[in-house]
Coordinates of C-alpha atoms and ligand atoms in Angstrom, one line a residue:
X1 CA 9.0 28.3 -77.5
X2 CA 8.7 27.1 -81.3
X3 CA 10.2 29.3 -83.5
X4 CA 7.5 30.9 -86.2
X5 CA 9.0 31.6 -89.4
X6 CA 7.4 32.2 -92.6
X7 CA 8.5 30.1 -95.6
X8 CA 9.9 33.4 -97.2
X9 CA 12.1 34.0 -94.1
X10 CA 12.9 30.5 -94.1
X11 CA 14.2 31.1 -97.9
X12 CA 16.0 34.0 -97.2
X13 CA 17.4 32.2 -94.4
X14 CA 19.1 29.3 -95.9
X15 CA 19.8 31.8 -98.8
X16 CA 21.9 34.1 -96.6
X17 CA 23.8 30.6 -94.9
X18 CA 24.9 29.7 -98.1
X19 CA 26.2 32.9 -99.5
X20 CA 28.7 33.1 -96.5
X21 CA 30.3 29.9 -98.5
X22 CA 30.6 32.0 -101.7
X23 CA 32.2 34.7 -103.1
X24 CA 29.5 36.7 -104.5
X25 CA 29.2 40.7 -105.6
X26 CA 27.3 41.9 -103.2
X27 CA 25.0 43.5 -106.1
X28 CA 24.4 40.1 -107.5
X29 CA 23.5 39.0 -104.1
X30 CA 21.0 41.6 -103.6
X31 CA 19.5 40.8 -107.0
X32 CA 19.0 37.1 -106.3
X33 CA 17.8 38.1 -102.6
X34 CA 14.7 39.1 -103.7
X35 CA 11.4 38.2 -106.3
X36 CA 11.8 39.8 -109.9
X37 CA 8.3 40.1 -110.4
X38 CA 5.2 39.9 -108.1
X39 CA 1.2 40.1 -109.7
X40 CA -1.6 39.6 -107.2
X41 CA -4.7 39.4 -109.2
X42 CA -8.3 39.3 -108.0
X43 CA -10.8 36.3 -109.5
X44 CA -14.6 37.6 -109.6
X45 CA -15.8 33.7 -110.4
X46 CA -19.9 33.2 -111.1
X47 CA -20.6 30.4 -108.5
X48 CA -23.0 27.4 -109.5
X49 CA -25.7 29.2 -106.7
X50 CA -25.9 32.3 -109.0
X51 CA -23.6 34.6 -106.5
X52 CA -19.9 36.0 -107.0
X53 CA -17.3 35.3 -104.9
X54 CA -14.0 36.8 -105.4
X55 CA -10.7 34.7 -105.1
X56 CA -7.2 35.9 -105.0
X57 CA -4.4 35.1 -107.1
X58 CA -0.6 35.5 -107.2
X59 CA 2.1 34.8 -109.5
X60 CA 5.9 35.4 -108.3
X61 CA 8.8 35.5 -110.8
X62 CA 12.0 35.1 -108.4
X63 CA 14.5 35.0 -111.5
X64 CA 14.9 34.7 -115.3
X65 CA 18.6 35.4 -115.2
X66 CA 19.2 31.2 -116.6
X67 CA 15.6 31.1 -118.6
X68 CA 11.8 31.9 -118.3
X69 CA 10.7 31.7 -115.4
X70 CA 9.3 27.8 -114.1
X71 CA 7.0 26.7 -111.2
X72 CA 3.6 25.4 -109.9
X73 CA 0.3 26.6 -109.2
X74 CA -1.1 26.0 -105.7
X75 CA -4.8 25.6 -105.2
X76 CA -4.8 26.0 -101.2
X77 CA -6.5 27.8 -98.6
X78 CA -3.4 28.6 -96.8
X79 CA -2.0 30.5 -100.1
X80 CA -0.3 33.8 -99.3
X81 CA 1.9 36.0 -101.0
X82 CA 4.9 35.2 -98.5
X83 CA 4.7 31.5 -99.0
X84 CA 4.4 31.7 -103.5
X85 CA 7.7 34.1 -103.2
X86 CA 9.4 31.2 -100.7
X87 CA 8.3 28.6 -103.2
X88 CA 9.1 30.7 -106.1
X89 CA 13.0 31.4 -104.8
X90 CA 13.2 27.6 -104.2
X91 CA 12.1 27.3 -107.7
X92 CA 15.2 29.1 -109.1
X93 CA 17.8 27.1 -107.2
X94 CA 15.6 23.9 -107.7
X95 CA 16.5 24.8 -111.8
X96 CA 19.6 25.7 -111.3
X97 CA 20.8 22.4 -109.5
X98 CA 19.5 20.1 -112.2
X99 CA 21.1 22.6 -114.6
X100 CA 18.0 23.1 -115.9
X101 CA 17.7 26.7 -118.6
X102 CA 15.5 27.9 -116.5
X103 CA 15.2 30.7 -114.0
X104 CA 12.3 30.1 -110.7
X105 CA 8.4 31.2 -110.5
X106 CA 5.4 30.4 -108.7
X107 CA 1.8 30.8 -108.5
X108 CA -1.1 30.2 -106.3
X109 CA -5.2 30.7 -105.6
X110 CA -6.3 30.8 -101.9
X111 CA -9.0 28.2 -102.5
X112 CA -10.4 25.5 -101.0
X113 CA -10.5 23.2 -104.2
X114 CA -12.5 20.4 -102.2
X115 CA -15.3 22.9 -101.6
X116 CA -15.9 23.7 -105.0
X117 CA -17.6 21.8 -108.0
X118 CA -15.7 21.1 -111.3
X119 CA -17.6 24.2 -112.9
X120 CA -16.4 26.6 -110.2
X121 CA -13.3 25.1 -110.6
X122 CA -12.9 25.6 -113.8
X123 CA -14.2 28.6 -114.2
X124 CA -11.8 29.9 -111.3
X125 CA -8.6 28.3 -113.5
X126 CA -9.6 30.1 -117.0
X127 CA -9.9 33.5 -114.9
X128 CA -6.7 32.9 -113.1
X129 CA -4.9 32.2 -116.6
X130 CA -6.5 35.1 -118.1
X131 CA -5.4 37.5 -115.2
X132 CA -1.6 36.2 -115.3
X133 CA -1.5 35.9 -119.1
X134 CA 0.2 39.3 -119.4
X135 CA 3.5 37.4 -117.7
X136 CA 3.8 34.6 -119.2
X137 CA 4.5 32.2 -122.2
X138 CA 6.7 29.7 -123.7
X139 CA 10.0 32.3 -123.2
X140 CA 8.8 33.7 -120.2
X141 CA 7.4 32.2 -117.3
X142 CA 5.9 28.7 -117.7
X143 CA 3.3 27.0 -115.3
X144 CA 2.9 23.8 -114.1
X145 CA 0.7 21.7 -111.5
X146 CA 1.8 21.8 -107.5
X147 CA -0.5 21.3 -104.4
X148 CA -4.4 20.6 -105.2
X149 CA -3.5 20.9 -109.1
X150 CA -4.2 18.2 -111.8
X151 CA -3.4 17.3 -115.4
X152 CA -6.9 18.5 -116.0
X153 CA -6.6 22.0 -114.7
X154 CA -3.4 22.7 -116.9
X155 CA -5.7 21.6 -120.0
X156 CA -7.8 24.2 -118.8
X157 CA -4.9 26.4 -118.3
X158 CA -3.4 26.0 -121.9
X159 CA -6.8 26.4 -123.4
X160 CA -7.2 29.6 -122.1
X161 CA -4.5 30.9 -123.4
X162 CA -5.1 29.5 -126.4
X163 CA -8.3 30.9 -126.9
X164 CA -6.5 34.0 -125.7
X165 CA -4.8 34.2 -128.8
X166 CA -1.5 35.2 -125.8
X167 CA 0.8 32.4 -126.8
X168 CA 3.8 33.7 -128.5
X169 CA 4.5 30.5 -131.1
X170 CA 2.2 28.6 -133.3
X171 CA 1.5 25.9 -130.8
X172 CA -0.2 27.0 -127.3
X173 CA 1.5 23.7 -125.5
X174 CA 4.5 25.2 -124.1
X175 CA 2.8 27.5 -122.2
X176 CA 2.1 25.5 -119.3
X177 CA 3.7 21.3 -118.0
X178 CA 2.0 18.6 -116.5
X179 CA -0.4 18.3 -119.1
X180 CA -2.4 15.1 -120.0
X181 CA -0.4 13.4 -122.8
X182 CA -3.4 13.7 -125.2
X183 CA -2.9 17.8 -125.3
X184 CA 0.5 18.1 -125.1
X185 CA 1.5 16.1 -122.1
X186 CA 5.1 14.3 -121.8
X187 CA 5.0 10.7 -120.6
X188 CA 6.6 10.0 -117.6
X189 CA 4.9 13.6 -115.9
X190 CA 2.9 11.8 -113.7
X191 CA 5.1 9.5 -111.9
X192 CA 8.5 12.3 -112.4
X193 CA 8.7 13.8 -108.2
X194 CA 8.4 10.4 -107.5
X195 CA 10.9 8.7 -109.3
X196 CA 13.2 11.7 -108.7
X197 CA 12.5 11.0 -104.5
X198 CA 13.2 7.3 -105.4
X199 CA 16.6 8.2 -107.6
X200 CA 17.9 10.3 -105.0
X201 CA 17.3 8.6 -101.8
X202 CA 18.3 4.9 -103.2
X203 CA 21.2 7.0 -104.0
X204 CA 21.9 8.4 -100.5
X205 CA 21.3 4.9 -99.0
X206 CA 23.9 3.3 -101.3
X207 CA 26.3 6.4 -100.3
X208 CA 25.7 5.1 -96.7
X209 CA 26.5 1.2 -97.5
X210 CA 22.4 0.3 -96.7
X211 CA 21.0 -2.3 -99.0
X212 CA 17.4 -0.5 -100.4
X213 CA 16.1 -4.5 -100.0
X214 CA 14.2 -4.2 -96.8
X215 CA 14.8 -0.4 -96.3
X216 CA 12.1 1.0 -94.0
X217 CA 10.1 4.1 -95.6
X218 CA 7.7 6.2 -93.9
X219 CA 5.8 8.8 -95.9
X220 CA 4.7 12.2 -94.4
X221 CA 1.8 13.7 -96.9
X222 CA 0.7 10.4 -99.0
X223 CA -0.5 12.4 -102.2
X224 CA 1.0 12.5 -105.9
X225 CA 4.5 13.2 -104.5
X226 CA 4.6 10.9 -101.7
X227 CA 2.6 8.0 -103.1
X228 CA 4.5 7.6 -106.0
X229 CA 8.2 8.2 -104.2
X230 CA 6.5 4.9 -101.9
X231 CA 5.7 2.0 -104.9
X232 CA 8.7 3.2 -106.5
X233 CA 10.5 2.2 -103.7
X234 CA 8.6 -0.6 -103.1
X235 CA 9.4 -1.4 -106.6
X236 CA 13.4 -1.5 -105.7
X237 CA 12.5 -3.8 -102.4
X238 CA 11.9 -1.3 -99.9
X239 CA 9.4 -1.7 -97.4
X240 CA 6.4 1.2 -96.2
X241 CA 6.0 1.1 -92.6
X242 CA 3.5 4.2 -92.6
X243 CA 2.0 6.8 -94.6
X244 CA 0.3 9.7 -93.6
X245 CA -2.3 12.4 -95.6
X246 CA -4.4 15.3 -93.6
X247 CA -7.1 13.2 -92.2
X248 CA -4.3 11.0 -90.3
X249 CA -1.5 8.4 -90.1
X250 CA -1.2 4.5 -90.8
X251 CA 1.5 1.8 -89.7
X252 CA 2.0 -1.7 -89.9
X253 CA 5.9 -3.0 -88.9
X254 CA 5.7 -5.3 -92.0
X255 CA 4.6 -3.2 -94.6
X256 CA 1.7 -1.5 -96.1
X257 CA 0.9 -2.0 -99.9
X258 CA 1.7 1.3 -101.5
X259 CA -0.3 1.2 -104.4
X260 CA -3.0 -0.9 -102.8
X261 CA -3.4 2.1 -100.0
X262 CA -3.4 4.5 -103.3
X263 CA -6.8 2.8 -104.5
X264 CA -7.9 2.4 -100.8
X265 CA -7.5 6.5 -100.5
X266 CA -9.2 7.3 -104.3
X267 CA -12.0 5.2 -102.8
X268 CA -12.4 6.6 -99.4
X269 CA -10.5 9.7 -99.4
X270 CA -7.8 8.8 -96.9
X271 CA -5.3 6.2 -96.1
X272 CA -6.9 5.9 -92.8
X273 CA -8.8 2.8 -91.7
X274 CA -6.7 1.0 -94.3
X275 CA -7.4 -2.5 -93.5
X276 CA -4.3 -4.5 -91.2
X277 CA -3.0 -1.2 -90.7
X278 CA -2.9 0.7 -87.4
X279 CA -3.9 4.3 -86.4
X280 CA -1.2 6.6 -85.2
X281 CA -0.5 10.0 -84.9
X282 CA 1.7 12.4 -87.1
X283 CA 4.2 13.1 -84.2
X284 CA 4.5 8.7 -84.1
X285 CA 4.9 8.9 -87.8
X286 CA 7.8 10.8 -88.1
X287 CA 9.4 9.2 -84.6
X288 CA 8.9 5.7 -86.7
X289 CA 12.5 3.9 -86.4
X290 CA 13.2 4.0 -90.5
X291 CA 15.8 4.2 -93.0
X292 CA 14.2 7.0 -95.3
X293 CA 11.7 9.2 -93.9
X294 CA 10.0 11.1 -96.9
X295 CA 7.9 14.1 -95.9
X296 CA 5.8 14.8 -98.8
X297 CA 2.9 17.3 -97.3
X298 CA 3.6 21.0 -97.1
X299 CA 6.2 23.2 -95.3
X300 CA 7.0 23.4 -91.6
X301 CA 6.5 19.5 -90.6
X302 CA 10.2 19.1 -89.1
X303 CA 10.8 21.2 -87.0
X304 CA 13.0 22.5 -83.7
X305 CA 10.3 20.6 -81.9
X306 CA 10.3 17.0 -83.1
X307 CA 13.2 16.7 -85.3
X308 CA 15.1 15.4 -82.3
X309 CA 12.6 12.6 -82.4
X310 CA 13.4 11.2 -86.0
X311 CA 15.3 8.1 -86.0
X312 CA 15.6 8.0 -89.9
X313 CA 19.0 7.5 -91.6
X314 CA 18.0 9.6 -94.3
X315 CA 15.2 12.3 -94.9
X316 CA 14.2 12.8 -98.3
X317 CA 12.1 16.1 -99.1
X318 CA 9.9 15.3 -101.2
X319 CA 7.7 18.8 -100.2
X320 CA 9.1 22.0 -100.5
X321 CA 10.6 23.5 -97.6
X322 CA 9.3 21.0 -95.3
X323 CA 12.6 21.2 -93.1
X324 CA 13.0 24.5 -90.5
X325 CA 16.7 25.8 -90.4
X326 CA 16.9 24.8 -86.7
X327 CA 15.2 21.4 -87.2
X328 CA 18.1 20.8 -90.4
X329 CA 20.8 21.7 -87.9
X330 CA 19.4 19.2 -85.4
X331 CA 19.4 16.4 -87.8
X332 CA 23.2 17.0 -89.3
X333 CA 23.9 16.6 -85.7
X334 CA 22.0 13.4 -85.3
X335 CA 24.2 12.0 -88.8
X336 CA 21.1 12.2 -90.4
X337 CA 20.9 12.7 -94.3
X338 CA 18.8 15.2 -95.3
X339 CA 18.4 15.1 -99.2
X340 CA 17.1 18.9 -100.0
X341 CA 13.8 19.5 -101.6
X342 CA 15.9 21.9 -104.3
X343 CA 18.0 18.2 -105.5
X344 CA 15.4 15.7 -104.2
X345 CA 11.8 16.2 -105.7
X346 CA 13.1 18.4 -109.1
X347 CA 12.2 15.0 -111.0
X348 CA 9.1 17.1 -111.3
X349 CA 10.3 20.2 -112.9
X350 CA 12.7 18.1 -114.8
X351 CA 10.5 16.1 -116.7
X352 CA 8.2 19.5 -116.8
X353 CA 11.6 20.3 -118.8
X354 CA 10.8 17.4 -121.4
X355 CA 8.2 17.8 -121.7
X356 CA 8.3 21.8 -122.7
X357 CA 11.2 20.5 -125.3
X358 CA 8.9 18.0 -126.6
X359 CA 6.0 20.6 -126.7
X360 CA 8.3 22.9 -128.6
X361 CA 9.7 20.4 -131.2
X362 CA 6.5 19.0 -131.7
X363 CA 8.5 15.5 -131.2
X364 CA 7.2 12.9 -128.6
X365 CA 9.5 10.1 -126.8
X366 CA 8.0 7.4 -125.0
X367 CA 7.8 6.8 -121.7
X368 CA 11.3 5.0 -121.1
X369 CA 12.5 7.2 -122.5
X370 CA 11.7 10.2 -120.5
X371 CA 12.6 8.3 -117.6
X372 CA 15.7 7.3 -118.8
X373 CA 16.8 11.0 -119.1
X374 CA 15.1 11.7 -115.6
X375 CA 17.5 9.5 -114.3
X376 CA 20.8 10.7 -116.0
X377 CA 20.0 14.0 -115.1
X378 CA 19.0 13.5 -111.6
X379 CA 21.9 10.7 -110.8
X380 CA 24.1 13.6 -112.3
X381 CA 23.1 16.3 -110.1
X382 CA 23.4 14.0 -106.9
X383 CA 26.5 13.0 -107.5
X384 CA 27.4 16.6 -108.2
X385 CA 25.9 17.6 -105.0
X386 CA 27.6 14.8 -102.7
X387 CA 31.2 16.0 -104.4
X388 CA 30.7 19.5 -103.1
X389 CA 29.4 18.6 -99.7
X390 CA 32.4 16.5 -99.3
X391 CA 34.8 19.2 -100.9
X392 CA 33.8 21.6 -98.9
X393 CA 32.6 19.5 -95.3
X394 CA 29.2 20.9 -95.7
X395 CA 25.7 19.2 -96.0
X396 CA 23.6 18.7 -98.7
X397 CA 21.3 21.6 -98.8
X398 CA 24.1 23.4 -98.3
X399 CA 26.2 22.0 -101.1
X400 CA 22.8 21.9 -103.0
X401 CA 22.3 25.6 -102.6
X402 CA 26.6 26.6 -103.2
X403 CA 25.9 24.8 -107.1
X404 CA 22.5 26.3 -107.1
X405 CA 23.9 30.1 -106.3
X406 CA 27.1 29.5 -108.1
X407 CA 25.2 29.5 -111.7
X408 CA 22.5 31.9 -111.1
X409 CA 24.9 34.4 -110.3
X410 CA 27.5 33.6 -113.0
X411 CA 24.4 34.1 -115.2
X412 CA 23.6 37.3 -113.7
X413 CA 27.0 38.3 -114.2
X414 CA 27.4 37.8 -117.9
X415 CA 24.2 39.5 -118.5
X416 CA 25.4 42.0 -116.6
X417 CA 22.9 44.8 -115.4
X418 CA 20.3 46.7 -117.2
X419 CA 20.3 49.0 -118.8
Ligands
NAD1 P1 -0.9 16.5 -103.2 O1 -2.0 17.4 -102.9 O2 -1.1 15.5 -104.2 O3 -0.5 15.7 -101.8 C1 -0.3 16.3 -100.6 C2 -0.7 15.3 -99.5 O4 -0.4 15.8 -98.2 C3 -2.2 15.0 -99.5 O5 -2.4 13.6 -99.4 C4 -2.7 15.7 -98.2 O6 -3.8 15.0 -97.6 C5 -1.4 15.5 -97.3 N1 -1.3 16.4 -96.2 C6 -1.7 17.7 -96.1 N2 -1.5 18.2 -94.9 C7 -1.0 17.2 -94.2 C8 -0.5 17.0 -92.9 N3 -0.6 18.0 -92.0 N4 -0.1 15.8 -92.5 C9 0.0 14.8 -93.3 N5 -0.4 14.9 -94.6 C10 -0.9 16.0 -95.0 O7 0.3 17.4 -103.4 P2 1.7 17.0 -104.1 O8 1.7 17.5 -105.5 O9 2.0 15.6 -103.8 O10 2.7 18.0 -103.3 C11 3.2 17.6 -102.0 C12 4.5 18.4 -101.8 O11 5.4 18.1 -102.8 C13 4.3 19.9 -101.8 O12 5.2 20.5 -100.9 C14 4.7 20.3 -103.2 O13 5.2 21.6 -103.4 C15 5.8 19.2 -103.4 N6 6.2 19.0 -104.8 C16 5.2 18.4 -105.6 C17 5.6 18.2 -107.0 C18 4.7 17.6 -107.9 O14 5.0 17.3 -109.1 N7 3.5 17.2 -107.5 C19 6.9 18.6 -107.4 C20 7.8 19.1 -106.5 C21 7.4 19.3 -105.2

């Protein structure tokens, strides 16, 4: 029987295996447990056929203890409270391990984004922005693009605001990340999960003595995260074996062009058919014989039921939560390497970091230099992470959550309880 489990239990879950490694107050560990702050709002948005249909939004604060709140917005059908509080907690150690000053947030529409015209779309962002408004800003809780979410729709995001007249200093940028450059944008924003995936799992091969020349890569979910993680790679000499996005799953044994299949998918809409490349299924994609396995798609692809079928060295999350508890404890008794998604895609919120300092100076760096920061901070954490797992003889996520929990609740501690 496959075990259900919703991505909040799942949070809750690893939350509860790391705090048996720490010495916490148990009053500190009840505060972190759970969200600070949960708005459901409803979105009446005037459709291009002259009808109203109502949406439903959510925006979860998990914790502000280390800084205003930071996190995505997911456009998604599959939305639900449970799963924006899972990704919202994840948020808050994601932060916390890249010692970022922030605490952990997360929003999200239960939309079909594909079924609606850039009008509706639009229209459905501003309302969204206006309906959350009364929660965030700058100092408080600052949004940023996830699933389904462009550049574009966080121009639309800051505008409203800004036309709002909400934004609490005299420039309206800060309010939201992942902006196009020309409002407000940081360079680097685009490319940052994916250069983070690439940083951390060259880094976990070179732990393990494998040479990144010729590595095999197989990519699970081939959108902004995953795409990018693969020409990086390809960049450093790797080689991509498959890719995978929701209509199906490619694979050729001597490589696939990563950013050639990129243009291949803006034209067609999928990787599939990919010329030289051969069909398979999502099951054969992650079995695939690699070194890293990235799966970039949603939550719940490894699981208790095939994670005894990967044959990576290393799995590098670049999607939240997209290893079950069981299927983790499967693959650390395989040998296999799991870099978490709280250490291995925060290149995203990171450089969402630069660019909110940026926004807030009103000072701009260029593009190397963003990703020259990127890196310091994201080599930094790794190698912070890899220290504890050895210390303490635990794995990554494991050692990833122990530095995550370790400063949140220090911080909670010196602010002590109100009032
Ligand atoms: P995206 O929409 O650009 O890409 C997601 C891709 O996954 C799409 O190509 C989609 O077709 C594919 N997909 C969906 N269901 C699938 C399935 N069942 N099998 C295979 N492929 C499937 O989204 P993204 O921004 O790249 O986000 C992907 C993951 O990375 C999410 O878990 C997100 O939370 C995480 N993430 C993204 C960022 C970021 O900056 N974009 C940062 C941190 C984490």
């Amino acid at each position: 029987m496959p075990i259900n489990r919703s991505p909040f239990e799942m949070a809750q879950q690893q939350y509860e295996q790391a705090l048996q490694y720490l010495s916490i107050d148990p009053g500190i560990a009840e505060i972190m447990r759970n969200p600070k702050r949960q708005l459901t709002v409803s979105l009446p948005i005037k459709m291009d056929d002259g009808t109203v249909k109502v949406f439903t939004g959510y925006r979860v604060q998990h914790s502000m203890a280390c800084g205003p709140a930071k996190g995505g917005i997911r456009y998604h059908p599959d939305v639900t409270l449970d799963e924006v509080r899972a990704l919202a907690m994840w948020m808050t150690w994601k932060c916390a391990v890249v010692d970022l000053p922030y605490g952990g947030g997360k929003g999200g529409i239960i939309c079909d984004p594909k079924k609606l015209s850039k009008g509706e779309l639009e229209r459905l962002t501003r309302r969204y922005a206006s309906e959350i408004a009364c929660i965030i800003g700058p100092l408080t809780d600052v949004p940023a693009p996830d699933v389904n979410t462009t550049p574009q729709i966080m121009a639309w995001f800051m505008d409203t605001i800004t036309m709002m007249g909400s934004a609490s200093t005299t420039t309206s940028w800060p309010i939201v990340t992942g902006k196009p450059v020309e409002v407000g944008g940081s360079a680097g924003r685009d490319e940052a999960t994916g250069r983070g995936v690439m940083i951390t799992a060259s880094a976990a091969l070179h732990a393990l003595g494998v040479p990144i020349e010729g590595a095999r890569v197989v990519v699970q979910g081939f959108g902004n995260a995953g795409s990018v993680s693969a020409y990086l790679l390809e960049e450093q000499g790797a080689t991509i074996v498959a890719m995978s996005d929701s209509q199906g799953a490619i694979y050729h044994p001597h490589g696939l062009p990563a950013r050639d299949v990129m243009h291949y998918k803006a034209r067609t809409g999928s990787v599939v058919g990919y010329p030289t490349s051969e069909a398979i299924t999502n099951e054969q994609l992650l079995a695939l014989p690699c070194e890293i396995l990235i799966p970039a798609a949603l939550e719940n692809s490894i699981t208790d039921e095939n994670a005894d079928t990967v044959q990576a060295r290393v799995v590098a999350e670049a999607a939240n939560g997209p290893t079950t508890p069981e299927a983790d404890a499967i693959l650390e008794s395989k040998n296999i390497i799991v870099i978490p998604d709280i250490l291995c895609n925060a290149g995203g919120v990171t450089v969402s970091y630069l660019e909110w300092v940026q926004d807030m100076q009103g000072y701009w760096w260029k593009r190397n230099e963003v990703n020259e920061r990127l890196a310091d901070i994201m080599t930094t954490a790794f190698h912070q992470v890899m220290t504890i797992a050895k210390e303490r003889k635990v794995s990554l996520r494991l050692a990833a959550y122990i530095k995550a929990m370790t400063r949140v609740a220090k911080a909670l501690e010196l602010r002590g309880v109100f009032p």
